[in-house]
Coordinates of C-alpha atoms in Angstrom, one line a residue:
M1 CA -22.9 17.1 -12.5
R2 CA -23.5 13.4 -12.8
A3 CA -26.5 12.6 -14.9
V4 CA -29.4 11.7 -12.5
I5 CA -31.6 8.7 -13.3
L6 CA -35.2 9.9 -12.9
T7 CA -37.7 7.0 -13.3
I8 CA -37.9 3.2 -13.2
S9 CA -38.5 3.2 -17.0
M10 CA -35.3 5.2 -17.5
L11 CA -33.5 2.8 -15.2
V12 CA -34.6 -0.1 -17.4
I13 CA -33.1 1.7 -20.4
A14 CA -29.9 2.2 -18.4
I15 CA -29.8 -1.5 -17.5
N16 CA -30.2 -2.5 -21.1
M17 CA -27.3 -0.3 -22.1
A18 CA -25.1 -1.5 -19.2
Q19 CA -21.7 -2.5 -20.3
S20 CA -18.4 -3.6 -18.8
Q21 CA -16.2 -1.2 -16.9
P22 CA -15.8 2.2 -18.7
L23 CA -12.4 3.0 -20.2
G24 CA -10.0 4.3 -17.6
Y25 CA -12.3 3.6 -14.6
Y26 CA -9.4 2.0 -12.7
Q27 CA -6.6 4.2 -14.0
L28 CA -5.9 5.8 -10.6
A29 CA -5.2 2.3 -9.2
E30 CA -2.5 1.4 -11.8
Q31 CA 1.0 0.8 -10.5
S32 CA -0.2 0.3 -6.9
S33 CA -0.6 -2.6 -4.5
G34 CA -1.3 -3.3 -0.9
W35 CA -3.0 -0.7 1.3
Q36 CA -2.3 2.0 -1.3
L37 CA -4.2 0.1 -3.9
K38 CA -7.1 -0.3 -1.5
A39 CA -7.1 3.4 -0.7
R40 CA -7.1 4.3 -4.4
L41 CA -9.9 1.9 -5.2
Q42 CA -11.9 3.5 -2.3
H43 CA -11.6 6.8 -4.0
I44 CA -12.6 5.5 -7.4
I45 CA -15.8 3.7 -6.2
S46 CA -16.9 6.4 -3.8
Q47 CA -17.3 9.2 -6.2
Q48 CA -20.8 10.5 -7.0
T49 CA -22.7 7.3 -6.2
V50 CA -26.5 7.2 -5.8
S51 CA -27.8 5.9 -2.5
W52 CA -31.4 4.8 -3.1
S53 CA -34.1 4.2 -0.5
Y54 CA -34.3 0.8 1.1
S55 CA -37.8 0.7 -0.3
D56 CA -36.5 1.1 -3.8
L57 CA -34.6 -2.1 -3.7
P58 CA -37.4 -4.7 -4.4
S59 CA -38.0 -3.0 -7.8
F60 CA -34.3 -2.9 -8.5
F61 CA -33.9 -6.6 -7.7
S62 CA -36.2 -7.5 -10.5
L63 CA -33.5 -6.0 -12.7
T64 CA -30.4 -7.3 -10.9
D65 CA -31.4 -10.6 -9.5
R66 CA -33.3 -12.8 -12.0
D67 CA -32.4 -16.5 -12.6
L68 CA -31.0 -16.4 -16.1
Y69 CA -28.2 -18.8 -15.3
Y70 CA -29.5 -22.0 -13.6
E71 CA -33.1 -22.8 -14.3
Q72 CA -33.2 -19.8 -16.6
D73 CA -36.8 -19.1 -15.7
S74 CA -36.4 -15.4 -14.7
S75 CA -37.5 -16.3 -11.1
L76 CA -35.9 -14.4 -8.2
L77 CA -32.3 -15.6 -7.9
D78 CA -31.7 -16.3 -4.2
I79 CA -28.3 -17.6 -3.2
Y80 CA -29.8 -19.2 0.0
S81 CA -32.3 -21.3 -1.9
E82 CA -30.8 -21.7 -5.4
N83 CA -29.9 -25.3 -6.2
A84 CA -27.0 -25.1 -8.7
D85 CA -27.2 -28.7 -9.7
G86 CA -31.0 -29.3 -10.2
P87 CA -34.5 -27.9 -9.7
D88 CA -35.0 -25.5 -6.8
A89 CA -37.2 -26.6 -3.9
Y90 CA -39.3 -23.5 -4.3
N91 CA -39.2 -20.3 -6.4
Y92 CA -40.3 -16.7 -6.0
W93 CA -41.6 -14.5 -8.8
Y94 CA -41.4 -10.8 -9.0
S95 CA -45.0 -10.6 -10.2
N96 CA -46.6 -11.8 -7.0
N97 CA -46.7 -10.4 -3.5
S98 CA -44.1 -12.5 -1.8
L99 CA -42.0 -9.8 -0.1
V100 CA -42.4 -10.5 3.7
S101 CA -40.8 -9.3 6.9
G102 CA -40.4 -12.8 8.4
A103 CA -41.3 -16.4 7.9
S104 CA -41.6 -19.6 10.0
S105 CA -40.4 -21.9 7.2
E106 CA -38.7 -21.8 3.9
G107 CA -40.8 -20.9 0.8
E108 CA -43.1 -18.5 2.6
G109 CA -41.6 -15.3 1.2
W110 CA -38.4 -13.4 0.6
N111 CA -36.9 -10.2 2.0
R112 CA -33.7 -8.1 1.8
E113 CA -30.5 -9.6 3.1
H114 CA -27.4 -7.5 4.0
I115 CA -24.4 -9.8 3.3
Y116 CA -22.5 -7.5 5.7
A117 CA -25.0 -7.3 8.6
Q118 CA -26.7 -3.9 9.0
S119 CA -26.4 -4.2 12.8
F120 CA -22.6 -3.6 12.4
F121 CA -23.2 -0.2 10.8
N122 CA -26.4 0.7 12.8
G123 CA -28.6 0.6 9.7
S124 CA -27.2 3.9 8.3
Y125 CA -27.3 5.1 4.7
P126 CA -25.5 4.7 2.3
M127 CA -24.6 1.2 3.5
Y128 CA -28.2 0.3 4.3
S129 CA -29.3 0.3 0.6
D130 CA -26.0 -0.5 -1.2
L131 CA -27.0 -2.9 -4.0
H132 CA -23.5 -4.4 -4.2
F133 CA -24.1 -6.3 -0.9
V134 CA -27.9 -6.3 -0.4
L135 CA -29.6 -9.3 -2.0
P136 CA -33.1 -10.8 -2.2
T137 CA -33.2 -14.0 -0.1
D138 CA -35.6 -16.4 1.5
A139 CA -36.9 -14.8 4.7
R140 CA -36.6 -17.9 6.8
V141 CA -33.0 -18.6 5.8
N142 CA -32.2 -14.9 6.2
Q143 CA -33.5 -15.1 9.8
A144 CA -31.3 -18.2 10.5
K145 CA -28.3 -16.5 9.1
S146 CA -28.9 -13.5 11.4
N147 CA -25.7 -11.4 11.8
F148 CA -23.4 -14.4 12.2
P149 CA -20.3 -14.1 10.1
F150 CA -19.8 -16.3 7.1
G151 CA -17.4 -19.2 7.7
K152 CA -16.8 -22.9 7.6
V153 CA -19.3 -24.9 9.7
G154 CA -18.2 -28.1 11.5
N155 CA -19.8 -31.5 11.6
A156 CA -22.7 -30.4 13.9
P157 CA -24.8 -27.8 12.1
T158 CA -27.8 -26.3 14.0
F159 CA -29.6 -25.3 10.8
V160 CA -29.5 -26.5 7.2
S161 CA -31.5 -24.9 4.4
L162 CA -33.1 -26.8 1.5
N163 CA -30.2 -25.9 -0.8
G164 CA -27.5 -26.9 1.7
S165 CA -26.6 -23.6 3.3
K166 CA -25.9 -24.2 7.0
R167 CA -25.3 -22.6 10.3
G168 CA -23.4 -23.9 13.3
P169 CA -20.1 -23.8 15.3
A170 CA -17.1 -22.8 13.2
N171 CA -14.5 -25.2 12.1
M172 CA -11.7 -22.9 11.1
P173 CA -8.5 -21.4 12.7
G174 CA -8.9 -18.4 14.9
Y175 CA -12.7 -18.5 15.4
S176 CA -14.9 -21.1 17.2
Y177 CA -18.2 -19.3 17.5
T178 CA -21.3 -19.7 15.3
V179 CA -20.9 -19.0 11.6
F180 CA -23.1 -19.4 8.4
E181 CA -21.8 -21.3 5.4
P182 CA -23.4 -20.9 1.9
I183 CA -23.1 -23.6 -0.7
D184 CA -19.8 -23.7 -2.7
E185 CA -21.5 -22.1 -5.8
F186 CA -21.8 -18.7 -4.0
K187 CA -18.8 -18.6 -1.7
G188 CA -16.8 -16.5 -4.0
D189 CA -19.7 -14.1 -4.6
I190 CA -20.0 -13.5 -0.9
A191 CA -16.2 -13.0 -0.4
R192 CA -16.1 -10.4 -3.2
M193 CA -19.1 -8.6 -1.7
L194 CA -17.4 -8.4 1.7
M195 CA -14.2 -7.2 0.1
Y196 CA -16.2 -4.5 -1.7
V197 CA -17.6 -3.4 1.7
A198 CA -14.0 -3.2 3.1
V199 CA -12.9 -0.9 0.2
R200 CA -16.0 1.2 -0.4
Y201 CA -16.4 2.1 3.3
E202 CA -12.7 2.0 4.3
K203 CA -12.9 5.4 6.0
L204 CA -16.0 4.6 7.9
I205 CA -14.8 1.2 9.3
P206 CA -13.6 2.7 12.6
Y207 CA -17.2 3.9 13.2
F208 CA -18.7 0.4 12.8
D209 CA -19.3 -1.9 15.7
F210 CA -16.0 -3.7 15.4
Q211 CA -16.1 -4.9 19.0
N212 CA -18.9 -7.2 18.2
I213 CA -17.4 -10.7 18.1
R214 CA -19.5 -11.5 15.1
N215 CA -18.2 -8.6 13.0
P216 CA -15.4 -9.8 10.7
L217 CA -14.2 -6.2 10.2
D218 CA -11.6 -4.7 12.6
S219 CA -11.1 -1.1 13.5
L220 CA -8.1 -0.7 11.2
S221 CA -9.2 1.1 8.0
E222 CA -6.4 -0.3 5.8
K223 CA -6.4 -3.9 6.7
A224 CA -10.1 -3.9 7.5
F225 CA -10.6 -7.6 8.3
K226 CA -9.7 -9.4 11.4
D227 CA -6.8 -11.7 11.0
W228 CA -8.8 -15.0 11.1
Y229 CA -11.0 -13.8 8.3
I230 CA -8.6 -12.9 5.6
P231 CA -7.5 -16.5 4.7
L232 CA -11.1 -17.6 4.4
L233 CA -12.0 -14.8 2.0
L234 CA -9.0 -15.4 -0.2
Q235 CA -9.8 -19.1 -0.3
W236 CA -13.4 -18.6 -1.2
H237 CA -12.5 -16.0 -3.7
H238 CA -10.1 -18.3 -5.5
Q239 CA -12.0 -21.6 -5.3
D240 CA -15.2 -20.0 -6.7
P241 CA -14.1 -17.6 -9.5
V242 CA -16.1 -14.7 -10.9
S243 CA -19.2 -16.0 -12.7
Q244 CA -21.2 -14.5 -15.6
K245 CA -24.0 -13.8 -13.1
E246 CA -21.7 -11.6 -11.1
I247 CA -20.4 -9.8 -14.1
D248 CA -23.9 -9.0 -15.3
R249 CA -25.0 -7.9 -11.9
N250 CA -22.0 -5.7 -11.5
N251 CA -22.8 -3.9 -14.7
Q252 CA -26.5 -3.5 -13.7
V253 CA -25.7 -2.2 -10.3
Y254 CA -23.2 0.3 -11.9
A255 CA -26.1 1.6 -14.1
L256 CA -28.3 2.0 -11.0
Q257 CA -25.9 3.2 -8.4
G258 CA -22.9 4.6 -10.2
N259 CA -20.1 2.4 -8.9
R260 CA -18.6 -1.0 -9.4
N261 CA -17.2 -3.9 -7.4
P262 CA -13.5 -3.9 -8.2
F263 CA -13.0 -7.6 -7.3
I264 CA -15.4 -8.7 -10.0
D265 CA -13.7 -6.6 -12.7
H266 CA -10.2 -7.4 -11.4
P267 CA -10.1 -10.6 -9.3
E268 CA -6.3 -10.2 -9.0
F269 CA -6.9 -7.1 -6.7
A270 CA -7.8 -9.4 -3.8
A271 CA -4.3 -11.0 -3.5
M272 CA -2.6 -7.7 -4.4
I273 CA -4.3 -6.1 -1.3
W274 CA -4.6 -8.9 1.3
G275 CA -2.2 -11.6 -0.1
S276 CA 0.9 -10.1 1.6
T277 CA 1.4 -10.9 5.2
Y278 CA 3.2 -7.6 5.9
S279 CA 5.6 -9.4 8.2
D280 CA 8.3 -6.7 8.0
T281 CA 8.3 -5.4 11.6
T282 CA 10.8 -2.6 10.9
V283 CA 9.9 0.4 13.0
P284 CA 9.5 3.6 11.0
E285 CA 11.1 6.9 12.1
A286 CA 9.1 9.3 14.2
P287 CA 7.6 12.3 12.3
Y288 CA 10.1 15.1 11.8
F289 CA 9.4 18.7 12.9
V290 CA 5.7 18.5 13.8
S291 CA 4.5 22.0 14.0
V292 CA 1.3 24.1 14.0
L293 CA 0.2 25.2 10.6
A294 CA -2.9 27.1 11.7
K295 CA -5.2 27.4 14.7
G296 CA -8.3 29.1 15.9
A297 CA -10.4 29.1 19.0
R298 CA -11.7 25.5 18.4
F299 CA -9.1 23.9 16.1
I300 CA -5.4 23.3 15.7
K301 CA -4.0 22.2 12.3
L302 CA -0.7 20.3 12.5
T303 CA 1.8 19.5 9.8
W304 CA 5.0 17.6 9.4
P305 CA 7.3 16.6 6.4
P306 CA 6.6 13.2 4.9
G307 CA 8.7 10.3 6.0
A308 CA 10.9 8.5 3.5
Q309 CA 10.6 4.9 4.8
Y310 CA 9.5 2.3 2.3
N311 CA 7.0 0.7 4.7
L312 CA 5.4 3.9 6.1
L313 CA 1.6 3.7 6.1
G314 CA 0.3 6.5 8.2
Y315 CA 0.4 8.5 11.4
E316 CA -1.5 8.6 14.7
V317 CA -2.2 11.9 16.5
Y318 CA -2.7 12.0 20.3
V319 CA -4.1 14.9 22.3
N320 CA -3.6 14.8 26.1
D321 CA -2.6 11.1 25.7
E322 CA -5.8 10.1 23.9
L323 CA -5.9 9.0 20.3
A324 CA -7.5 11.8 18.2
G325 CA -7.2 10.0 14.9
R326 CA -5.2 8.4 12.1
T327 CA -4.2 9.9 8.8
A328 CA -2.1 9.0 5.7
D329 CA -1.5 12.7 5.0
T330 CA 1.1 15.0 6.6
T331 CA -1.5 17.3 8.0
F332 CA -4.1 16.7 10.7
T333 CA -6.7 19.0 12.2
L334 CA -7.7 18.7 15.9
H335 CA -11.2 20.1 16.1
H336 CA -14.0 20.7 18.6
L337 CA -11.5 22.0 21.1
Q338 CA -12.1 24.6 23.8
A339 CA -11.1 28.2 23.3
N340 CA -8.1 29.6 25.2
T341 CA -7.1 26.1 26.3
T342 CA -3.7 24.4 26.3
Y343 CA -3.3 21.0 24.7
N344 CA -0.4 18.5 24.7
I345 CA 0.1 16.9 21.3
K346 CA 2.2 14.0 20.0
V347 CA 2.4 12.2 16.7
R348 CA 3.8 8.8 15.7
S349 CA 4.3 6.9 12.5
Y350 CA 3.1 3.4 11.8
S351 CA 4.1 0.9 9.1
N352 CA 2.3 -1.5 6.8
S353 CA 2.5 -4.1 9.5
Y354 CA 1.3 -1.7 12.2
A355 CA 4.7 -1.3 13.8
F356 CA 4.7 2.1 15.6
S357 CA 7.5 4.6 15.9
T358 CA 8.3 6.6 19.0
F359 CA 6.4 9.8 19.5
S360 CA 7.3 13.3 18.3
H361 CA 6.1 15.7 21.0
L362 CA 4.9 19.2 20.3
D363 CA 5.3 21.9 22.9
A364 CA 2.0 22.7 24.6
V365 CA -0.3 24.5 22.2
Q366 CA -2.9 27.0 23.3
T367 CA -6.1 27.7 21.2
L368 CA -7.0 31.3 20.6
A369 CA -9.4 33.1 22.9
E370 CA -11.6 34.0 19.9
D371 CA -11.7 33.9 16.1
D372 CA -14.0 34.8 13.2
F373 CA -15.2 31.3 12.5
F374 CA -18.4 29.4 13.2
E375 CA -18.6 26.9 15.9
D376 CA -19.5 24.0 13.6
L377 CA -21.1 23.0 10.3
Y378 CA -24.7 24.2 9.9
L379 CA -27.8 23.7 7.7
S380 CA -27.7 26.6 5.2
K381 CA -30.5 25.7 2.8
L382 CA -33.5 23.4 2.8
I383 CA -35.6 22.8 -0.3
V384 CA -38.9 21.1 0.2
G385 CA -40.3 21.3 -3.4
T386 CA -42.8 19.5 -5.5
D387 CA -42.6 15.7 -5.9
N388 CA -38.9 14.7 -5.4
N389 CA -37.5 18.2 -5.5
K390 CA -35.8 17.9 -2.1
A391 CA -32.3 19.1 -1.1
I392 CA -30.3 19.8 2.0
E393 CA -27.3 22.1 2.0
L394 CA -24.6 22.3 4.7
H395 CA -22.0 25.1 5.0
N396 CA -18.5 24.9 6.4
N397 CA -17.2 28.1 7.8
T398 CA -15.2 26.6 10.7
G399 CA -11.8 27.6 9.5
Y400 CA -10.6 24.1 8.7
D401 CA -11.4 21.3 6.3
V402 CA -14.0 19.1 8.0
V403 CA -13.8 15.3 7.9
L404 CA -17.5 14.4 7.6
S405 CA -17.3 10.9 9.1
D406 CA -18.4 12.1 12.6
Y407 CA -21.5 13.7 11.2
Y408 CA -24.9 12.4 10.2
I409 CA -28.3 13.8 9.2
N410 CA -31.5 12.4 10.7
I411 CA -35.3 13.0 10.5
R412 CA -38.2 12.6 12.8
Q413 CA -40.8 10.0 11.9
E414 CA -44.2 9.0 13.1
N415 CA -45.3 5.6 14.4
Q416 CA -48.4 4.9 12.2
L417 CA -50.1 3.0 15.0
S418 CA -49.4 5.1 18.1
G419 CA -48.7 8.4 16.5
A420 CA -45.6 8.8 18.6
L421 CA -42.6 10.7 17.0
Y422 CA -39.2 9.2 17.0
W423 CA -35.8 9.7 15.3
S424 CA -35.3 7.4 12.3
S425 CA -33.0 4.4 13.0
N426 CA -31.6 4.9 9.4
K427 CA -29.4 8.0 9.5
I428 CA -27.5 9.4 6.6
Q429 CA -23.9 8.9 7.5
L430 CA -21.8 11.6 5.9
E431 CA -18.4 10.8 4.4
G432 CA -15.6 12.6 2.6
V433 CA -14.1 16.0 3.4
L434 CA -15.8 19.4 3.2
P435 CA -13.2 22.2 2.7
H436 CA -13.5 25.4 4.7
G437 CA -15.7 27.9 2.9
Q438 CA -17.5 25.3 0.8
R439 CA -21.0 23.8 0.9
L440 CA -22.3 20.2 0.7
V441 CA -25.6 19.4 -1.0
I442 CA -27.5 16.2 -0.3
L443 CA -29.9 15.9 -3.2
N444 CA -32.8 13.5 -4.0
P445 CA -31.6 11.6 -7.1
N446 CA -35.1 12.0 -8.6
A447 CA -35.1 15.8 -8.3
Q448 CA -35.8 17.8 -11.4
L449 CA -34.9 21.3 -10.1
S450 CA -34.7 23.8 -12.9
C451 CA -31.9 26.0 -11.5
G452 CA -28.2 25.6 -12.4
F453 CA -26.5 23.3 -10.0
T454 CA -22.9 24.2 -9.2
A455 CA -22.0 22.2 -6.1
A456 CA -18.6 20.5 -6.2
N457 CA -19.6 18.4 -3.2
V458 CA -22.8 16.5 -3.6
I459 CA -24.4 13.3 -2.1
Y460 CA -27.3 11.8 -4.0
S461 CA -29.6 10.0 -1.6
N462 CA -33.3 8.9 -1.6
A463 CA -33.1 8.1 2.1
P464 CA -36.1 9.2 4.3
Q465 CA -34.3 12.5 5.0
L466 CA -34.6 13.4 1.3
Q467 CA -38.3 12.6 1.3
L468 CA -39.1 15.2 3.9
D469 CA -42.5 17.0 3.8
G470 CA -41.6 20.1 5.8
T471 CA -43.4 19.0 9.0
M472 CA -40.9 16.6 10.4
A473 CA -37.8 18.0 12.1
L474 CA -34.5 17.5 10.5
S475 CA -31.2 17.4 12.4
L476 CA -27.5 17.7 11.8
N477 CA -25.6 15.7 14.4
Y478 CA -22.0 15.4 15.5
K479 CA -21.2 12.2 17.4
N480 CA -24.8 11.7 18.5
R481 CA -25.1 15.4 19.5
T482 CA -27.6 17.6 17.7
I483 CA -25.7 20.7 16.6
D484 CA -28.2 22.2 14.2
I485 CA -31.9 21.6 13.5
A486 CA -34.8 22.6 11.3
G487 CA -38.3 22.2 12.7
N488 CA -39.5 21.2 16.2
P489 CA -38.8 17.6 17.1
A490 CA -41.6 17.6 19.7
I491 CA -44.5 18.1 17.2
M492 CA -45.5 17.8 13.6
A493 CA -46.0 21.3 12.3
D494 CA -45.5 23.2 9.0
Y495 CA -42.2 24.9 9.0
A496 CA -41.1 24.2 5.4
Q497 CA -44.0 22.7 3.4
N498 CA -43.7 23.6 -0.2
K499 CA -40.9 26.1 0.6
S500 CA -37.3 26.7 0.2
L501 CA -35.6 27.9 3.4
Y502 CA -32.3 29.9 3.2
R503 CA -30.4 30.7 6.3
K504 CA -30.0 34.4 6.9
A505 CA -26.4 35.7 6.7
D506 CA -26.6 37.2 10.2
A507 CA -28.2 34.2 11.8
A508 CA -26.6 32.7 14.9
V509 CA -25.4 29.3 13.6
P510 CA -25.5 26.4 14.3
A511 CA -28.4 26.3 16.7
S512 CA -29.9 23.2 18.4
I513 CA -33.3 25.0 18.7
F514 CA -35.2 26.0 15.5
D515 CA -35.8 29.7 15.1
S516 CA -37.9 30.4 12.0
S517 CA -36.8 34.1 12.0
A518 CA -33.3 32.9 11.2
W519 CA -34.5 31.7 7.7
D520 CA -35.7 33.5 4.6
N521 CA -38.7 31.8 2.9
Y522 CA -39.0 31.3 -0.8
P523 CA -41.5 29.4 -3.0
A524 CA -41.4 25.7 -3.6
D525 CA -38.6 24.6 -6.0
Y526 CA -36.7 27.8 -5.6
C527 CA -33.0 26.8 -5.6
D528 CA -30.9 29.8 -6.8
G529 CA -27.3 29.5 -5.6
L530 CA -27.8 25.9 -4.3
G531 CA -24.3 24.6 -3.6
S532 CA -22.5 27.7 -4.7
H533 CA -19.8 29.1 -2.5
N534 CA -17.3 32.0 -2.3
P535 CA -13.9 30.7 -1.1
V536 CA -13.2 32.0 2.3
S537 CA -9.6 32.5 3.3
I538 CA -8.2 31.5 6.7
A539 CA -8.2 34.5 8.9
T540 CA -4.9 35.9 10.0
P541 CA -4.0 34.5 13.5
K542 CA -4.7 36.9 16.3
E543 CA -1.7 36.3 18.5
P544 CA 2.1 36.9 17.9
G545 CA 4.0 33.9 16.8
A546 CA 1.1 32.1 15.2
W547 CA 2.7 32.4 11.8
Q548 CA 1.7 30.8 8.5
L549 CA 3.6 30.5 5.2
F550 CA 1.7 31.2 2.0
P551 CA 1.7 29.7 -0.6
N552 CA 2.6 26.3 0.9
P553 CA 3.5 24.3 -1.2
S554 CA 5.4 27.0 -3.0
I555 CA 6.8 27.3 -6.5
M556 CA 10.3 28.8 -6.5
G557 CA 10.1 32.5 -5.8
S558 CA 8.9 34.5 -2.8
V559 CA 6.9 33.4 0.3
T560 CA 4.5 35.5 2.4
V561 CA 4.4 35.1 6.1
N562 CA 1.0 35.9 7.8
G563 CA 0.7 36.6 11.4
R564 CA 1.2 39.2 14.1
G565 CA 4.5 40.4 15.6
L566 CA 6.6 39.8 12.5
E567 CA 8.4 43.1 12.9
S568 CA 10.0 41.8 16.1
V569 CA 11.5 38.6 14.4
K570 CA 15.3 38.8 14.8
Y571 CA 16.3 36.1 12.3
L572 CA 15.0 33.8 9.6
K573 CA 16.8 30.6 8.7
I574 CA 15.9 27.9 6.1
I575 CA 17.4 24.4 6.7
D576 CA 17.0 21.1 4.9
L577 CA 15.9 17.9 6.6
H578 CA 19.6 17.1 7.4
G579 CA 20.0 20.3 9.2
K580 CA 22.1 22.1 6.5
T581 CA 21.5 25.9 6.4
L582 CA 20.2 27.0 3.0
L583 CA 19.4 30.7 3.9
E584 CA 19.9 33.0 6.8
L585 CA 18.5 36.5 7.2
K586 CA 18.6 39.0 10.0
Q587 CA 15.5 41.2 10.8
P588 CA 13.8 39.7 7.7
F589 CA 10.5 41.5 8.0
K590 CA 11.8 45.0 8.7
N591 CA 10.2 46.3 5.4
G592 CA 7.4 43.8 4.8
N593 CA 6.2 40.2 5.3
R594 CA 7.8 38.5 2.3
F595 CA 11.1 36.8 1.7
N596 CA 12.8 35.3 -1.4
L597 CA 13.6 31.6 -1.6
P598 CA 17.2 30.6 -2.5
E599 CA 17.6 29.2 -6.0
G600 CA 18.1 25.5 -6.9
I601 CA 16.3 23.9 -3.9
S602 CA 13.1 21.8 -3.9
G603 CA 11.3 19.4 -1.6
W604 CA 10.6 19.8 2.1
V605 CA 12.6 22.4 4.1
V606 CA 12.1 24.0 7.5
V607 CA 11.8 27.7 7.9
L608 CA 12.9 28.9 11.4
L609 CA 11.6 32.2 12.7
D610 CA 13.5 32.9 15.9
G611 CA 13.6 29.2 16.4
K612 CA 10.0 28.4 15.6
A613 CA 9.8 25.7 12.9
L614 CA 7.5 26.0 10.0
P615 CA 7.6 23.2 7.3
L616 CA 7.6 24.4 3.7
L617 CA 7.3 22.3 0.6
I618 CA 9.1 23.8 -2.5
L619 CA 8.0 22.5 -5.9

């Protein structure tokens, strides 16, 4: 488990000990470039980070954003008011009460500025409080900037700040709307922050409001930025190189948050990712032998051998002619399907330049009428302990590995003036993958729970959801639909104050209406078994012909076939990807459900059982 920072005083010690990137931090990214480099950087900087509360940031700014570089007076360093060539028109000091929500003129107060506007990601955590792109800035200039993209302003600005930052119609190729232009001293800083956003949240980009004309990010996870924006970012990145201020801030944020901005540590990464035009329009081959790897009543897991094209980037999967999703892997799970229902499926490849292949069609696939799996993820434990001892546990028993991007956790809040209850506008956006049979723990980073903590999947967050008091309802949502809930959203009532709630094994889950009888109650701070899980195997399919190979990938030896109706299989054939027959058996399962692999073969092959194709990777 990652060491958890507990107090502000400990944070100060961590800051004082902050150093440059740890040895081997970027090892996974070595020998890669382009979109592959970007994907590997995303993996590096997304592991075990800490998402602090938005209200934590002002205290952290006093550690990360002091002027030790220009006037060197330890005042608040604000890129919208800092005069790099002389005295500032005004200064803010962390010792006085100058944090405000808005201002009518410059110098009245400062607030928190999202360099990538929060309206584009709906104010959700962890983006909402990410220190790598949230800065302290003058409140009036922040208002003037609004959510306009950064860019080059023409000769008729509509607003100019006292340090020369300006807003007005764009003067740049491909975009003519209003933009905001900072002074030259900080253009590189901003470009590198935006590139960080594009990497850190690569897998969430399709969920952002990319249709907003002001949003510089597109819906494509790999490329991320709209075409007109990439030349601007690279220009600003090169004309304003990394400064000592950025290096120091990167180290400090790393100590606070647990991840780094790669473009400060390695400026060359920017050109290695976005410097290529990817003008090669060669169309990749369509996926080969798309087949069903597993299925249940509500999911179908597909697989296909990997393509060998040099420019292959990923795959698109369509269901009933609608895009279900994209993946760089050679498996994809269609989920939230209807039981006993037939679906038409097709898959196509796409290249680095987003050239698309023809479709590989799969015969109509019918989901099972029933299975032994749960309908969806569910809340399995809720710890509302003393002080910051707060934790939420989710369990996956759906039969498939769940991509969490479609899920979020929310909490009811109370309007302090009217007393009205409302769902928070700052959701916890989940990310990553939760394997079948495992649990995800969302833990307050200040928690000091005494029990052993064994979760392999953990999110550290101090968002409002992890400050719950046991009276406000907490919900787990899938695509804006509540699928599981703790508490009653209509009232404030004690359902978990100073308690640990554990979902009963025989409870009907998930449930959109809270039933207290479905939970066992334990004292505050009780946390035995938090995050622990017993691996659950995928159930044997319940219909003839829904066969699975195990293990897959397979080390040379024997392979087991799971499924019903094997005794009726007339022949088994193994062929390579060129169609050459490597093995042929008649009535292969007359005396069991295993067969031996031929010697001397490796890589992808296709196992045919009475003509039904099952891809198999031999290591």
